[in-house]
Short mmCIF file of C-alpha atoms in Angstrom, two decimals:
data_model
loop_
_atom_site.label_atom_id
_atom_site.label_comp_id
_atom_site.label_asym_id
_atom_site.label_seq_id
_atom_site.Cartn_x
_atom_site.Cartn_y
_atom_site.Cartn_z
CA MET J 96 93.08 88.52 128.06
CA GLU J 97 95.36 87.81 125.10
CA LYS J 98 96.09 84.26 123.97
CA ARG J 99 99.77 84.72 124.74
CA ARG J 100 101.20 86.10 127.97
CA PRO J 101 102.70 89.53 127.25
CA LEU J 102 106.29 89.79 128.42
CA VAL J 103 108.13 92.81 129.78
CA ALA J 104 111.71 93.29 128.63
CA GLU J 105 112.54 96.01 131.15
CA ILE J 106 111.08 98.52 133.58
CA LYS J 107 113.18 101.67 133.40
CA ARG J 108 112.74 103.86 136.46
CA ASN J 109 113.53 107.56 136.90
CA SER J 110 113.31 108.26 133.18
CA LEU J 111 113.30 111.86 131.93
CA ASP J 112 113.16 111.04 128.21
CA ASP J 113 109.80 109.34 127.68
CA GLY J 114 107.22 111.95 128.54
CA PRO J 115 106.69 114.76 131.05
CA GLY J 116 108.22 114.63 134.51
CA ILE J 117 109.91 111.65 136.13
CA ARG J 118 108.53 108.42 134.71
CA SER J 119 108.76 104.67 134.87
CA VAL J 120 108.86 103.14 131.39
CA VAL J 121 107.57 99.63 130.72
CA PHE J 122 109.13 98.08 127.62
CA PHE J 123 106.88 95.31 126.31
CA LYS J 124 108.23 92.61 124.02
CA GLY J 125 106.81 92.15 120.53
CA CYS J 126 106.26 94.57 117.65
CA PRO J 127 104.45 94.32 114.29
CA LEU J 128 107.27 96.26 112.63
CA CYS J 129 110.83 95.11 112.10
CA CYS J 130 112.69 98.38 111.56
CA VAL J 131 116.24 97.89 110.34
CA TRP J 132 117.45 100.47 112.89
CA CYS J 133 115.28 99.40 115.86
CA HIS J 134 116.65 101.07 118.99
CA ASN J 135 115.10 98.38 121.22
CA PRO J 136 115.96 95.13 119.42
CA GLU J 137 115.36 93.16 122.62
CA CYS J 138 111.68 94.16 122.28
CA THR J 139 111.11 93.19 118.63
CA ARG J 140 110.27 89.53 119.25
CA ALA J 141 107.44 88.58 121.59
CA GLY J 142 109.13 85.63 123.31
CA ASP J 143 111.88 85.58 125.90
CA GLU J 144 115.49 85.61 124.67
CA LEU J 145 119.04 85.00 125.88
CA MET J 146 121.21 88.12 125.91
CA PHE J 147 125.00 87.91 126.08
CA ARG J 148 126.92 91.11 126.95
CA ALA J 149 130.44 90.38 125.77
CA GLY J 150 131.93 93.35 127.61
CA GLN J 151 130.89 91.88 130.97
CA CYS J 152 132.12 88.32 130.33
CA VAL J 153 135.10 87.25 132.45
CA GLY J 154 135.69 84.04 130.50
CA CYS J 155 135.26 81.72 133.47
CA GLY J 156 133.42 79.04 131.44
CA ALA J 157 130.83 78.38 134.15
CA CYS J 158 127.99 78.83 131.65
CA ALA J 159 129.35 76.14 129.30
CA GLU J 160 129.83 73.72 132.18
CA VAL J 161 126.17 73.87 133.29
CA CYS J 162 124.56 73.94 129.84
CA LYS J 163 122.72 70.62 129.43
CA GLU J 164 122.14 71.19 125.72
CA ASP J 165 125.80 71.92 124.87
CA ALA J 166 124.59 75.19 123.37
CA ILE J 167 127.57 77.14 124.74
CA ALA J 168 131.08 76.45 123.51
CA ALA J 169 133.83 75.78 126.03
CA GLY J 170 135.08 79.02 127.51
CA GLY J 171 131.67 80.59 127.11
CA ARG J 172 132.78 83.78 125.35
CA GLY J 173 129.65 84.31 123.31
CA ALA J 174 129.75 81.17 121.15
CA ILE J 175 126.09 80.29 121.67
CA ASP J 176 124.10 77.95 119.45
CA ARG J 177 120.73 79.61 119.78
CA GLU J 178 118.95 76.78 117.99
CA LEU J 179 120.04 74.39 120.75
CA CYS J 180 119.36 76.82 123.58
CA THR J 181 116.12 76.06 125.46
CA LEU J 182 116.22 79.24 127.59
CA CYS J 183 116.34 77.15 130.77
CA GLY J 184 118.29 79.88 132.56
CA ASP J 185 120.95 77.61 134.08
CA CYS J 186 123.75 79.61 132.46
CA THR J 187 122.37 82.94 133.69
CA ASP J 188 122.16 81.59 137.24
CA GLU J 189 125.84 80.57 137.15
CA CYS J 190 127.23 83.67 135.40
CA PRO J 191 129.19 85.62 138.05
CA SER J 192 129.31 88.87 136.02
CA ASP J 193 125.72 89.01 134.73
CA ALA J 194 126.99 88.81 131.16
CA LEU J 195 124.14 86.38 130.43
CA SER J 196 120.50 87.16 131.11
CA ILE J 197 117.04 86.11 129.99
CA VAL J 198 115.10 89.04 128.53
CA GLY J 199 111.36 88.73 129.11
CA SER J 200 109.36 88.49 132.34
CA TYR J 201 105.65 88.08 132.91
CA TYR J 202 103.72 90.09 135.49
CA GLU J 203 100.07 89.73 136.35
CA PRO J 204 98.54 93.13 135.49
CA GLU J 205 97.82 93.97 139.12
CA ASP J 206 101.38 93.01 140.11
CA LEU J 207 102.83 95.28 137.43
CA VAL J 208 100.62 98.12 138.64
CA GLU J 209 101.80 97.63 142.23
CA THR J 210 105.44 97.57 141.09
CA LEU J 211 105.00 100.83 139.20
CA LEU J 212 103.19 102.47 142.12
CA LEU J 213 106.36 102.19 144.20
CA ASP J 214 107.56 105.34 142.41
CA LYS J 215 104.30 107.29 142.72
CA PRO J 216 105.85 109.97 144.99
CA PHE J 217 108.27 110.82 142.17
CA TYR J 218 105.42 110.99 139.62
CA ASP J 219 103.35 113.22 141.89
CA ASN J 220 106.17 115.66 142.70
CA SER J 221 107.40 116.03 139.11
CA GLY J 222 104.24 115.87 137.03
CA GLY J 223 105.37 112.50 135.73
CA GLY J 224 103.84 109.05 135.51
CA VAL J 225 104.13 105.77 133.65
CA THR J 226 104.97 105.28 129.97
CA LEU J 227 103.90 102.05 128.29
CA SER J 228 106.33 101.41 125.48
CA GLY J 229 108.09 98.58 123.67
CA GLY J 230 108.15 96.95 121.32
CA GLU J 231 104.50 97.76 120.82
CA PRO J 232 102.19 97.93 123.84
CA THR J 233 99.04 97.71 121.70
CA MET J 234 99.92 94.15 120.64
CA ALA J 235 98.55 93.12 124.04
CA MET J 236 95.63 95.55 124.06
CA ASN J 237 93.58 93.96 126.85
CA TYR J 238 96.58 93.50 129.11
CA THR J 239 97.89 97.02 128.49
CA ALA J 240 94.42 98.44 129.12
CA ALA J 241 94.19 96.57 132.44
CA VAL J 242 97.52 98.05 133.53
CA ALA J 243 96.61 101.55 132.33
CA LYS J 244 93.22 101.39 134.06
CA GLY J 245 94.80 100.25 137.33
CA LEU J 246 97.28 103.13 137.20
CA ARG J 247 94.72 105.79 136.32
CA GLU J 248 92.47 104.63 139.17
CA ARG J 249 95.41 105.35 141.50
CA GLY J 250 95.95 108.83 140.05
CA VAL J 251 98.93 108.04 137.81
CA HIS J 252 99.40 109.80 134.45
CA VAL J 253 99.59 107.19 131.65
CA LEU J 254 101.38 107.70 128.34
CA VAL J 255 101.43 105.15 125.51
CA GLU J 256 104.27 105.09 122.98
CA THR J 257 103.18 103.37 119.77
CA CYS J 258 104.30 102.73 116.20
CA GLY J 259 100.69 103.37 115.19
CA ASP J 260 100.09 99.96 113.59
CA PHE J 261 97.04 98.78 115.53
CA SER J 262 93.31 98.22 115.18
CA TRP J 263 91.70 101.60 115.80
CA LYS J 264 88.42 100.12 117.05
CA ARG J 265 90.13 97.94 119.65
CA PHE J 266 92.39 100.83 120.65
CA ALA J 267 89.51 103.31 120.96
CA ASP J 268 87.23 100.90 122.80
CA THR J 269 89.75 99.16 125.06
CA LEU J 270 92.87 101.21 125.76
CA LEU J 271 92.22 104.85 124.87
CA PRO J 272 89.77 105.52 127.75
CA HIS J 273 92.58 104.84 130.22
CA VAL J 274 95.30 106.93 128.56
CA ASP J 275 96.28 110.60 129.11
CA LEU J 276 98.78 111.04 126.29
CA VAL J 277 99.84 109.17 123.15
CA TYR J 278 103.21 109.38 121.41
CA VAL J 279 102.96 107.95 117.90
CA ASP J 280 105.83 107.57 115.44
CA MET J 281 105.79 108.55 111.80
CA LYS J 282 108.91 107.09 110.30
CA ILE J 283 108.53 107.10 106.52
CA GLU J 284 105.79 108.71 104.40
CA SER J 285 106.27 106.57 101.27
CA ALA J 286 104.36 103.28 101.48
CA GLU J 287 106.98 101.49 99.39
CA LEU J 288 109.96 102.68 101.44
CA HIS J 289 108.12 102.11 104.71
CA GLU J 290 107.61 98.47 103.84
CA LYS J 291 111.21 98.14 102.66
CA PHE J 292 112.71 99.43 105.91
CA THR J 293 110.13 98.28 108.49
CA GLY J 294 108.67 95.14 106.91
CA ARG J 295 105.11 96.52 106.93
CA PRO J 296 103.04 98.98 104.88
CA ASN J 297 102.06 102.26 106.54
CA ASP J 298 98.42 102.64 105.47
CA ARG J 299 97.04 101.69 108.90
CA ILE J 300 99.56 103.95 110.64
CA LYS J 301 98.50 106.91 108.50
CA ALA J 302 94.82 106.17 109.05
CA ASN J 303 95.33 106.04 112.82
CA LEU J 304 97.31 109.29 112.77
CA GLU J 305 94.46 110.95 110.88
CA ARG J 306 91.98 109.70 113.48
CA LEU J 307 94.11 111.04 116.32
CA ALA J 308 94.51 114.39 114.54
CA SER J 309 90.78 114.76 113.99
CA SER J 310 89.76 113.56 117.45
CA ALA J 311 89.77 115.43 120.73
CA ALA J 312 89.72 112.18 122.69
CA VAL J 313 93.34 112.37 123.83
CA GLU J 314 96.41 114.58 123.61
CA PHE J 315 98.99 113.19 121.21
CA LEU J 316 102.42 113.96 119.82
CA VAL J 317 103.90 112.76 116.54
CA ARG J 318 107.54 111.72 116.79
CA VAL J 319 109.88 111.41 113.81
CA PRO J 320 112.96 109.20 114.27
CA LEU J 321 115.93 110.60 112.38
CA VAL J 322 117.87 107.72 110.86
CA PRO J 323 120.61 108.80 108.42
CA GLU J 324 120.04 107.66 104.84
CA VAL J 325 116.75 106.00 105.81
CA THR J 326 114.24 108.35 107.45
CA ALA J 327 116.41 111.48 107.65
CA THR J 328 116.49 112.11 103.90
CA HIS J 329 115.40 115.49 102.58
CA ALA J 330 112.66 113.90 100.48
CA ASN J 331 111.20 111.83 103.30
CA LEU J 332 111.23 114.61 105.89
CA ARG J 333 109.59 117.07 103.49
CA SER J 334 106.93 114.47 102.67
CA ILE J 335 106.24 113.82 106.36
CA ALA J 336 106.08 117.55 107.16
CA ALA J 337 103.68 118.25 104.28
CA TRP J 338 101.47 115.26 105.14
CA LEU J 339 101.20 116.29 108.78
CA ARG J 340 100.46 119.96 108.04
CA GLU J 341 97.70 118.96 105.65
CA ARG J 342 96.03 117.18 108.57
CA GLY J 343 96.35 120.03 111.02
CA VAL J 344 99.29 118.72 113.02
CA ASP J 345 101.44 121.63 114.20
CA ARG J 346 103.74 120.07 116.79
CA ILE J 347 106.23 117.22 116.46
CA ALA J 348 109.25 115.73 118.17
CA LEU J 349 112.45 114.76 116.39
CA LEU J 350 114.41 111.77 117.70
CA PRO J 351 118.06 111.87 116.56
CA TYR J 352 119.71 108.55 115.76
CA ASN J 353 121.43 106.73 118.62
CA PRO J 354 123.86 103.96 117.59
CA LEU J 355 123.97 102.23 121.00
CA TRP J 356 121.26 99.80 119.85
CA CYS J 357 123.79 97.98 117.62
CA ALA J 358 125.54 96.39 120.60
CA LYS J 359 122.20 95.20 121.99
CA ALA J 360 121.31 93.56 118.67
CA GLN J 361 124.64 91.75 118.61
CA SER J 362 124.15 90.57 122.20
CA LEU J 363 120.99 88.81 120.98
CA GLY J 364 122.86 87.06 118.19
CA ASP J 365 121.52 89.35 115.46
CA SER J 366 123.43 90.82 112.52
CA PRO J 367 121.79 94.21 111.90
CA ALA J 368 120.98 95.17 108.33
CA TYR J 369 121.73 98.77 109.26
CA ASP J 370 124.79 99.42 111.36
CA ARG J 371 125.83 103.06 111.45
CA SER J 372 128.05 103.26 114.52
CA THR J 373 128.15 107.05 115.04
CA PHE J 374 125.70 109.60 116.40
CA MET J 375 124.23 112.20 114.06
CA SER J 376 126.28 115.35 113.69
CA ARG J 377 124.92 118.75 114.69
CA GLU J 378 124.81 119.65 111.00
CA GLU J 379 122.66 116.61 110.19
CA CYS J 380 120.25 117.41 113.03
CA ASP J 381 120.06 121.09 112.07
CA ALA J 382 119.28 120.22 108.46
CA ALA J 383 116.35 118.07 109.60
CA LYS J 384 115.07 120.79 111.94
CA LYS J 385 115.08 123.39 109.17
CA ILE J 386 112.83 121.25 106.99
CA PHE J 387 110.12 121.12 109.65
CA GLU J 388 110.56 124.79 110.54
CA GLY J 389 109.89 125.57 106.88
CA PHE J 390 106.47 123.94 107.28
CA ARG J 391 105.83 125.91 110.52
CA LEU J 392 105.88 122.77 112.64
CA GLU J 393 106.80 123.43 116.25
CA ARG J 394 109.42 121.04 117.62
CA ASP J 395 109.23 119.71 121.17
CA PHE J 396 112.75 118.23 121.22
#
């Protein structure tokens, strides 16, 4: 097992957006990338965190009264000194509106499997299953493999969503034998721009995509997040489309930008470097679609 205990940020049940059928999605905490537009900012860091949802706060001040570290200003309306906060959870226990919560829970692998099996009738009747997402589930390869193995042994379809930045040997030896489907993101084709906007180079991601494309070991789907002025530029999308076609990939999924992540980042005390607050227009989405159609790439969604 890994040196650290992998934490789960959320288990989303009855999902229709993360693979075929009705699924339960496990969002693990921790990711090797730090994308400026990350749609799951609560999953970027591996440790547990305090989340404050300002829209739910009633201003009762109970959180400030119980905080032993004086990390919450009187009134408690979001003035949190996160350097003083020890994540003891006293404030979350006292909050009457659930405006405060600790993000990050640990499950023993077998306990997580049993929790996910509660929805097996929905998986079976819809052709669904469990999606292991994040964050980045391959950061805890042994743990994720134990969960995937336990699910597959009980007849549950397992999908892994990954950024692609992982050790191929560990992935192929440890996790891949227990997986039915892999969704892997290709965000930016240029190595320089990839590092600028995600904090990491993309050479390992490209190498892993090539291995998946040339291997019949597992079904996979490449997903391209559309982020205005970052990934959804004409030059980047053409480069991605050409790179994928050269490697025999003929099917992709496009993920239009969703600005709802900005509020989550702020609730964690972050100031996003990218903060577009509007959804993509139909014209922006259509322009991206046409680029991939020009390279005869079939789009799933």
